[in-house]
Coordinates of C-alpha atoms in Angstrom, one line a residue:
M9 CA 66.2 20.2 20.7
K10 CA 64.9 19.4 17.2
I11 CA 61.5 19.0 15.9
G12 CA 60.2 16.2 13.6
I13 CA 57.2 16.6 11.6
D14 CA 55.3 13.9 9.9
L15 CA 52.9 14.9 7.2
G16 CA 50.3 12.2 6.2
G17 CA 47.2 11.9 4.2
T18 CA 45.1 11.7 7.0
N19 CA 47.0 13.4 10.3
L20 CA 49.8 16.0 10.6
V21 CA 51.9 15.2 13.8
V22 CA 54.6 17.3 15.1
A23 CA 57.2 16.2 17.7
L24 CA 59.8 18.0 19.9
C25 CA 62.6 15.5 20.4
Q26 CA 65.8 15.5 21.9
E27 CA 69.0 15.9 19.9
S28 CA 69.7 12.0 20.2
G29 CA 65.7 11.9 18.3
E30 CA 63.9 10.6 21.5
I31 CA 60.7 12.2 21.7
V32 CA 59.6 14.6 24.5
T33 CA 56.2 15.5 23.1
K34 CA 54.1 15.6 20.3
L35 CA 50.7 16.8 19.0
S36 CA 48.6 16.2 15.5
V37 CA 45.9 17.9 13.7
P38 CA 44.0 16.4 10.6
T39 CA 45.7 17.1 7.5
K40 CA 44.1 20.1 5.5
V41 CA 44.7 18.0 2.1
G42 CA 44.9 20.4 -0.8
D43 CA 45.4 23.3 1.3
P44 CA 49.3 24.0 1.3
E45 CA 49.2 27.2 2.8
G46 CA 46.8 26.0 5.6
V47 CA 49.1 23.1 6.2
K48 CA 52.2 25.5 6.5
A49 CA 50.6 27.4 9.1
D50 CA 49.3 24.1 10.9
M51 CA 53.0 23.0 10.9
K52 CA 54.5 26.4 12.5
A53 CA 51.1 26.5 14.7
L54 CA 51.8 23.0 16.4
A55 CA 55.7 23.6 16.2
K56 CA 55.1 26.7 18.5
K57 CA 52.6 24.9 21.1
V58 CA 55.1 21.5 21.3
C59 CA 57.6 24.3 22.7
D60 CA 55.6 26.0 24.8
N61 CA 54.0 22.9 26.3
R62 CA 57.4 21.8 27.3
G63 CA 58.7 25.3 28.0
T64 CA 61.2 25.3 25.6
S65 CA 62.5 28.4 24.0
Y66 CA 62.3 28.4 20.2
K67 CA 65.7 29.5 20.1
H68 CA 66.7 26.2 21.7
V69 CA 65.3 24.2 18.3
T70 CA 68.4 23.5 16.1
S71 CA 66.6 21.8 13.3
I72 CA 63.5 20.9 12.0
G73 CA 62.6 18.2 9.8
L74 CA 59.8 16.9 7.6
G75 CA 58.8 13.3 6.4
V76 CA 56.6 13.7 3.4
P77 CA 54.8 10.9 1.5
G78 CA 56.0 11.9 -2.1
S79 CA 58.7 13.0 -4.1
I80 CA 60.7 16.0 -2.7
V81 CA 63.9 18.4 -3.8
K82 CA 66.4 18.3 -0.5
E83 CA 68.2 21.5 -2.1
T84 CA 65.0 23.4 -1.5
C85 CA 63.1 22.1 0.7
T86 CA 60.4 21.3 -1.8
F87 CA 57.6 18.9 -1.8
E88 CA 57.4 18.1 -5.3
F89 CA 53.9 16.0 -5.8
A90 CA 51.6 13.8 -3.9
T91 CA 48.5 12.6 -5.1
N92 CA 46.9 11.8 -1.7
L93 CA 47.7 15.5 -0.4
Q94 CA 46.6 17.1 -3.8
M95 CA 49.7 19.0 -3.3
K96 CA 52.2 20.2 -6.2
N97 CA 55.6 22.1 -5.3
V98 CA 55.2 23.3 -2.0
C99 CA 58.4 24.9 -0.5
F100 CA 58.9 24.7 3.1
A101 CA 62.3 26.2 3.6
D102 CA 60.6 29.9 5.0
A103 CA 57.7 27.9 6.5
F104 CA 58.5 28.4 10.1
K105 CA 60.1 31.7 10.1
P106 CA 60.7 34.4 12.1
E107 CA 60.0 32.4 15.2
F108 CA 62.2 29.3 14.1
D109 CA 65.6 30.7 12.3
V110 CA 67.0 27.2 11.6
P111 CA 67.5 24.7 8.7
V112 CA 64.5 22.8 7.5
Y113 CA 65.2 19.3 6.0
I114 CA 63.0 17.1 4.0
D115 CA 62.6 13.7 2.7
N116 CA 60.3 10.4 2.0
D117 CA 58.4 9.3 4.7
G118 CA 59.9 5.8 4.0
N119 CA 63.5 7.1 4.6
C120 CA 62.3 8.9 7.7
A121 CA 61.0 6.0 9.2
A122 CA 64.4 4.0 8.4
L123 CA 66.2 6.5 9.9
G124 CA 64.3 6.6 12.9
E125 CA 64.2 2.5 13.3
A126 CA 68.3 2.9 13.1
A127 CA 68.8 5.5 15.5
Q128 CA 66.3 4.7 18.2
G129 CA 64.1 1.6 17.2
A130 CA 65.3 -2.1 16.3
G131 CA 68.1 -1.3 14.4
R132 CA 69.7 0.8 17.4
G133 CA 73.3 0.8 18.0
A134 CA 73.9 -0.2 14.1
Q135 CA 75.7 2.0 11.6
N136 CA 74.4 0.2 8.4
V137 CA 70.2 -0.6 8.0
V138 CA 68.1 -1.5 5.6
M139 CA 64.8 -1.3 6.7
V140 CA 61.9 -3.0 4.6
T141 CA 58.3 -2.0 4.8
L142 CA 55.8 -4.6 3.7
G143 CA 52.4 -2.9 3.2
T144 CA 49.8 -2.1 0.7
G145 CA 53.5 -1.9 -1.5
V146 CA 56.6 -2.6 -0.3
G147 CA 58.6 0.6 0.5
G148 CA 62.1 0.8 2.6
G149 CA 65.1 2.7 3.4
L150 CA 69.1 2.5 3.6
V151 CA 71.1 4.1 6.6
I152 CA 74.5 3.6 5.7
G153 CA 77.1 5.1 8.1
G154 CA 74.4 6.0 10.7
K155 CA 73.1 8.6 7.6
L156 CA 70.5 8.0 5.1
Y157 CA 71.5 7.0 1.6
T158 CA 69.3 8.4 -1.0
G159 CA 71.4 8.5 -4.1
S160 CA 72.6 11.1 -6.8
N161 CA 68.7 11.8 -7.8
N162 CA 67.3 11.6 -3.9
I163 CA 65.1 8.6 -4.5
A164 CA 67.7 5.5 -3.9
G165 CA 65.9 2.7 -1.4
E166 CA 63.2 1.8 -3.7
I167 CA 63.5 -1.5 -2.3
G168 CA 59.9 -2.6 -3.9
H169 CA 60.9 -2.0 -7.6
M170 CA 63.6 -4.5 -7.5
V171 CA 62.7 -7.6 -9.9
I172 CA 62.7 -11.2 -8.2
V173 CA 61.1 -12.7 -11.3
K174 CA 61.8 -12.0 -14.4
D175 CA 58.9 -11.2 -16.7
G176 CA 56.9 -11.9 -14.0
E177 CA 53.6 -10.2 -12.6
Q178 CA 53.5 -6.6 -14.0
C179 CA 53.9 -3.7 -11.5
N180 CA 52.5 -0.2 -11.2
C181 CA 56.0 1.1 -11.9
G182 CA 56.3 -0.3 -15.3
R183 CA 58.2 -3.5 -15.1
R184 CA 57.3 -6.6 -14.2
G185 CA 58.2 -9.1 -11.2
C186 CA 58.9 -6.3 -8.7
L187 CA 59.4 -7.5 -5.3
E188 CA 56.3 -5.3 -4.3
R189 CA 54.1 -7.6 -6.4
Y190 CA 55.3 -10.4 -4.6
C191 CA 55.6 -9.4 -1.0
A192 CA 53.4 -6.4 -0.3
A193 CA 49.8 -7.6 1.7
T194 CA 48.1 -7.1 -1.1
A195 CA 50.2 -9.6 -3.3
M196 CA 49.8 -12.3 -0.5
I197 CA 45.9 -11.7 -0.8
R198 CA 46.2 -11.9 -4.5
M199 CA 48.0 -15.2 -4.2
A200 CA 45.5 -16.3 -1.9
T201 CA 42.3 -15.0 -3.9
E202 CA 43.9 -17.3 -6.8
A203 CA 44.7 -20.6 -5.2
I204 CA 41.0 -20.3 -3.8
N205 CA 39.4 -19.3 -7.1
G206 CA 41.3 -22.1 -9.0
T207 CA 40.7 -25.2 -6.9
A208 CA 38.1 -27.0 -5.4
E209 CA 40.1 -28.0 -2.0
E210 CA 38.2 -26.8 1.3
S211 CA 39.9 -23.9 3.0
S212 CA 38.5 -21.8 6.0
L213 CA 39.6 -18.6 3.5
R214 CA 37.0 -19.8 0.8
D215 CA 34.3 -19.5 3.5
T216 CA 35.9 -16.0 4.7
Q217 CA 35.7 -14.9 1.1
E218 CA 32.2 -15.7 0.8
K219 CA 31.3 -14.1 4.2
Q220 CA 33.1 -11.0 3.8
G221 CA 33.4 -10.6 -0.1
K222 CA 37.5 -10.5 0.6
I223 CA 39.9 -11.6 2.3
T224 CA 42.9 -10.0 4.0
A225 CA 46.7 -10.9 5.1
K226 CA 45.6 -11.3 8.8
D227 CA 42.6 -13.8 7.5
I228 CA 45.7 -15.7 5.9
C229 CA 47.8 -15.6 8.8
D230 CA 44.7 -16.3 11.2
A231 CA 43.8 -19.2 8.8
R232 CA 47.5 -20.3 8.7
D233 CA 47.4 -20.1 12.5
A234 CA 44.6 -22.5 12.7
G235 CA 46.1 -25.0 10.6
D236 CA 44.7 -24.2 7.1
A237 CA 46.8 -26.3 4.6
L238 CA 46.1 -23.6 1.5
A239 CA 46.8 -20.6 3.9
D240 CA 49.9 -22.3 5.0
R241 CA 50.9 -23.0 1.3
I242 CA 50.4 -19.6 0.3
F243 CA 52.4 -17.9 3.5
D244 CA 55.2 -20.2 2.4
K245 CA 55.4 -19.0 -1.0
Y246 CA 55.2 -15.4 0.3
C247 CA 58.1 -15.9 2.5
D248 CA 60.2 -17.7 -0.3
Y249 CA 59.8 -14.7 -2.5
L250 CA 60.7 -12.3 0.6
A251 CA 63.8 -14.0 1.4
C252 CA 64.5 -13.9 -2.2
G253 CA 64.7 -10.4 -2.3
L254 CA 66.0 -9.6 1.5
A255 CA 69.1 -12.1 0.5
S256 CA 70.0 -10.0 -2.7
L257 CA 69.7 -7.1 -0.2
I258 CA 72.2 -8.6 2.1
N259 CA 74.5 -9.7 -0.6
I260 CA 74.8 -6.5 -2.0
L261 CA 74.9 -4.0 1.1
Q262 CA 76.0 -6.7 4.0
P263 CA 74.4 -4.6 6.5
D264 CA 74.4 -4.6 10.1
C265 CA 70.7 -5.5 10.4
I266 CA 67.4 -5.7 8.3
V267 CA 64.3 -4.2 10.0
L268 CA 60.6 -5.5 8.4
G269 CA 58.3 -2.7 9.0
G270 CA 54.7 -2.5 7.7
G271 CA 51.4 -4.4 8.7
V272 CA 52.7 -7.2 7.4
S273 CA 55.7 -7.6 10.2
G274 CA 52.7 -7.6 12.7
Y275 CA 52.9 -11.4 12.4
G276 CA 56.1 -10.9 14.3
E277 CA 58.2 -14.3 15.1
K278 CA 55.6 -16.3 12.9
L279 CA 56.9 -14.2 10.2
L280 CA 60.6 -14.1 10.9
I281 CA 61.4 -17.8 11.6
P282 CA 60.7 -19.2 8.1
V283 CA 62.2 -16.0 6.5
K284 CA 65.5 -15.7 8.5
E285 CA 65.8 -19.8 7.7
K286 CA 64.9 -18.9 4.1
T287 CA 67.4 -16.0 3.3
A288 CA 70.1 -17.9 5.4
A289 CA 70.1 -20.5 2.9
E290 CA 70.2 -17.9 0.1
Q291 CA 72.8 -15.3 1.3
F292 CA 76.4 -15.0 0.7
K293 CA 78.1 -15.4 4.2
V294 CA 81.5 -16.3 5.6
G295 CA 81.4 -18.9 7.9
D296 CA 78.1 -18.8 10.1
K297 CA 77.7 -15.5 10.4
T298 CA 74.0 -13.9 8.9
T299 CA 72.7 -10.9 8.8
P300 CA 69.8 -10.4 11.5
I301 CA 66.8 -9.9 10.6
V302 CA 64.4 -7.9 13.1
I303 CA 60.9 -6.8 13.3
A304 CA 60.3 -2.7 14.0
T305 CA 60.0 -1.2 17.2
L306 CA 58.9 2.2 16.9
G307 CA 55.5 2.3 14.6
N308 CA 54.2 5.5 13.7
D309 CA 57.2 7.4 15.9
A310 CA 59.5 6.3 13.4
G311 CA 59.1 8.4 10.8
L312 CA 58.4 11.6 13.4
I313 CA 61.9 10.4 15.0
G314 CA 63.7 10.4 11.7
A315 CA 62.4 13.6 10.0
A316 CA 63.7 15.1 13.5
L317 CA 67.3 13.4 12.2
L318 CA 67.3 14.6 9.0
N319 CA 70.3 17.1 10.0
R320 CA 72.8 14.1 10.3

């Protein structure tokens, strides 16, 4: 058996998993933000409890993996830094001893989600998977040959900071024109807000903005579903940008599939249909074969499963 741990800004979740990564049982507690020793204690307590609940001997656990929202040092199993957790340079290598005398692995939570989807989710059965998460930002991960690819400095897979518009929108990373500035949920909202404020065109989004004081990506999708012309143009533009980024990833990596996760992916087929069409038109291909683009299926469990499989 393996143990997978997802350390989030709100909750700490620990799962007992089979060797394949399939979750047997899981438990969670609120994260003790700013209290690294408390977090370590909770991790060990929950690890013991998920085993106890299933009658599994601690000796039958072969590895423990942690997914964390920040920078890490794999070699020492150290969580370097994450603003939202108020933790810095926390080593987890010995956090589970003496009960669990097994290797402990650590990686970024986005990478863990990618590995989880590749192993047990939308990319199951594929060896080479690119995951792109479309949320408040744009993240992702690369699975090559069934294993995470994180590069020489352990930070490969920063898909959101691939430039798709030269000298474009300023990104928080310091560059301009990053995919994140055009394909995050916040980017869709920005484009819609600019359109509303820059034209007198009638749109239900204008009414929503006046009533709520803001609009969301879901509001834009709902308005498009209702036939709002402005919302439809904004969404089409969003898909253009996303397809540009996905086509570049395909042209460079030629993966078995691309998995889309994050809040925007909840739009499902209504997102997939235009994005597939636009991406196919831009990607380099032989014959009629195109790289499948699919929606993530595991939700929050993806990170837990991926963490459990970090020993790969």
